[in-house]
Every structure is written in structure tokens, then in C-alpha cells.
Coordinates of C-alpha atoms in Angstrom, one line a residue:
X3 CA 91.3 -26.4 26.5
X4 CA 92.6 -29.4 28.2
X5 CA 96.1 -30.6 27.1
X6 CA 96.0 -34.0 25.5
X7 CA 98.5 -36.7 26.6
X8 CA 100.9 -38.4 24.1
X9 CA 99.5 -41.9 23.9
X10 CA 99.7 -44.9 21.6
X11 CA 96.9 -46.2 19.4
X12 CA 96.6 -49.3 21.6
X13 CA 96.2 -47.2 24.8
X14 CA 93.6 -45.1 23.1
X15 CA 91.7 -48.3 21.9
X16 CA 91.8 -49.7 25.5
X17 CA 90.3 -46.5 26.9
X18 CA 87.5 -46.5 24.3
X19 CA 86.7 -50.2 25.0
X20 CA 86.0 -49.2 28.6
X21 CA 83.3 -46.9 27.1
X22 CA 81.5 -49.7 25.3
X23 CA 83.4 -49.9 22.0
X24 CA 84.6 -53.2 20.6
X25 CA 86.9 -54.2 17.7
X26 CA 84.9 -54.7 14.5
X27 CA 87.8 -55.4 12.2
X28 CA 91.4 -54.5 11.4
X29 CA 92.7 -53.1 8.1
X30 CA 96.5 -52.9 8.0
X31 CA 97.6 -50.5 10.8
X32 CA 94.1 -49.2 11.5
X33 CA 91.6 -50.7 13.9
X34 CA 87.9 -50.1 13.4
X35 CA 86.0 -49.8 16.6
X36 CA 82.2 -49.9 16.9
X37 CA 79.6 -49.2 19.6
X38 CA 76.0 -50.3 19.2
X39 CA 74.1 -48.0 21.6
X40 CA 74.4 -45.1 20.8
X41 CA 75.8 -46.1 17.4
X42 CA 79.3 -44.9 16.7
X43 CA 82.1 -46.2 14.6
X44 CA 85.8 -45.0 14.8
X45 CA 89.1 -45.7 13.2
X46 CA 92.1 -45.7 15.5
X47 CA 95.6 -45.9 13.9
X48 CA 97.8 -48.5 15.6
X49 CA 100.8 -46.2 15.9
X50 CA 103.3 -45.8 18.7
X51 CA 102.2 -42.2 19.2
X52 CA 99.0 -40.6 17.9
X53 CA 99.1 -37.0 16.6
X54 CA 97.2 -34.7 18.9
X55 CA 94.8 -33.6 16.1
X56 CA 94.0 -37.2 15.3
X57 CA 93.5 -38.0 19.0
X58 CA 91.2 -35.0 19.4
X59 CA 89.1 -36.1 16.3
X60 CA 88.8 -39.6 17.7
X61 CA 87.6 -38.3 21.1
X62 CA 85.1 -36.0 19.4
X63 CA 83.7 -38.8 17.2
X64 CA 83.3 -41.0 20.3
X65 CA 81.0 -38.5 21.9
X66 CA 83.3 -38.1 24.9
X67 CA 84.8 -34.9 26.3
X68 CA 88.6 -34.6 26.8
X69 CA 88.4 -34.9 30.6
X70 CA 86.1 -38.0 30.3
X71 CA 88.6 -39.6 28.0
X72 CA 91.5 -38.8 30.3
X73 CA 89.6 -40.4 33.2
X74 CA 89.2 -43.6 31.1
X75 CA 92.9 -43.6 30.5
X76 CA 93.6 -43.6 34.2
X77 CA 91.5 -46.7 34.8

């Protein structure tokens, strides 16, 4: 199992946007991201540091693997 980095919600959101997600709306401290093809919708908390379990759930819901997500973070 690959170790997840400690990242902020904004950094997570930027990595997901490189994978085709865009901001649908914002509700308080949560940003709702959407991708049309293939359809997927996620909620990313805009926190200074995401919990590892929350980050792992976001990655799983996006359809990415952890190494693919880490590659997006490095771009």
C-alpha cells in the first residue's frame, strides 16, 4: 500500500482538475467537483490538511489509483 502524502484540500483539488474535474459549486468549506466523461462527482473539503482516510476515499471515488494521483500532484 502506497503511503499518502499530507496535502491540503486545494492541492488535492488542483491535482483532480488535471484529470478532467471542474468546480461545480462550493458549499461552505466543501468544494464539489464534477467530471462529465466518465461521470464522477466528488466533495473535497477545503481544509489545511486532509485526513488520510478522507484523501484515500476521494482518490477511490475519482477512479484513480494512489500512484496515478501522486503523479498528478507532481505536475
